[in-house]
């Protein structure tokens, strides 16, 4: 899969994505700071509002072709198949869609019953992203996940019978979790022959339940050294089994890279549908209000409740640096010069010198890349290459 930086010029063949935010969960995971509600009372109204938003924004993509549709959240798997299909029908009604789009549904193991998996396999959904996080009960309880380890294994047993394209989420750096348990988590996913794994360090976000519990001394704080050790174990174990570490948090077998996420890293356009969802045009970012009631009320009047930020050249450069250094393709130096100017190319090379000398960055085929040694520090390195 050859992914190269794309310009954001509008043309007939431009491929774009649609992200659909489903802001409902059965219960709140302690680490989560995304927008969601544990009350499903307004689910019907919310779905109707999503359909209205898809309609009123169709002209944004009138000269583009939708290649990916991604149901994120929240927990999209709390929706019934009928509800999912009503949203997809609106997409196919109002937008030009490629013949075989990647359509991903984020799902939790407790929602993926045998009947639900079979239903989904007969729908337009062709990719599942399953939020397992861990196969150990203590980890799941610490994070307040809605499923247990047995449900996680059962859902993977069933899902792999009906879907080829599956991604599993795992979290490392969990307080109290050992390196041996982490290796077992990875091996369990490998045993199911899953072709894509997304893995993230447990992060303590401000104002989350996890943050409060750590401050009260009820849960140990995250140990960064242990997280880094487990990150390196993850890379070693997955690359030994034929996975490509194609983005900092993502690993895939050949042919199973996430088309949706890869488009984000390439700087392609997408619209975000739903409360709190973000959109990107190449020149601006916008985001919807993060409040279900306000979102529903606005869309009932066919008003889009969003704010817009127009991006400067520095903003675009900084974003390219941040996303590019997270991927195995790195930063294309010719692209930096063409897109942003020679000054930016000279600047990034100058700022990179000390990291190259320390073995954290290297240049290969005119691309600036993060070395294995520098991967865990990637985001911090990127911030030092920013132009303020």
Coordinates of C-alpha atoms in Angstrom, one line a residue, residues 317-326 331 347-348 351-352 355 361 368 370 374 377-388:
X317 CA 2.7 22.5 8.3
X318 CA 2.5 21.7 12.1
X319 CA -0.3 19.2 11.4
X320 CA 1.6 17.5 8.6
X321 CA 4.6 17.2 10.9
X322 CA 2.5 15.7 13.7
X323 CA 0.7 13.2 11.5
X324 CA 3.6 12.4 9.2
X325 CA 6.1 11.5 12.0
X326 CA 3.5 9.1 13.4
X331 CA 7.7 13.5 6.3
X347 CA 13.6 24.9 9.2
X348 CA 12.5 21.3 9.7
X351 CA 15.3 21.5 14.0
X352 CA 15.8 17.8 13.3
X355 CA 17.4 14.3 17.0
X361 CA 15.2 10.6 13.6
X368 CA 12.3 12.4 7.6
X370 CA 11.3 8.4 13.4
X374 CA 12.5 7.5 18.9
X377 CA 8.8 9.9 22.0
X378 CA 7.3 10.7 18.6
X379 CA 4.7 13.3 19.6
X380 CA 7.2 15.2 21.8
X381 CA 9.8 15.2 18.9
X382 CA 7.1 16.5 16.5
X383 CA 6.2 19.4 18.8
X384 CA 9.8 20.6 18.7
X385 CA 9.7 20.7 14.9
X386 CA 6.6 22.9 14.9
X387 CA 6.6 26.5 13.6
X388 CA 4.9 28.8 16.1

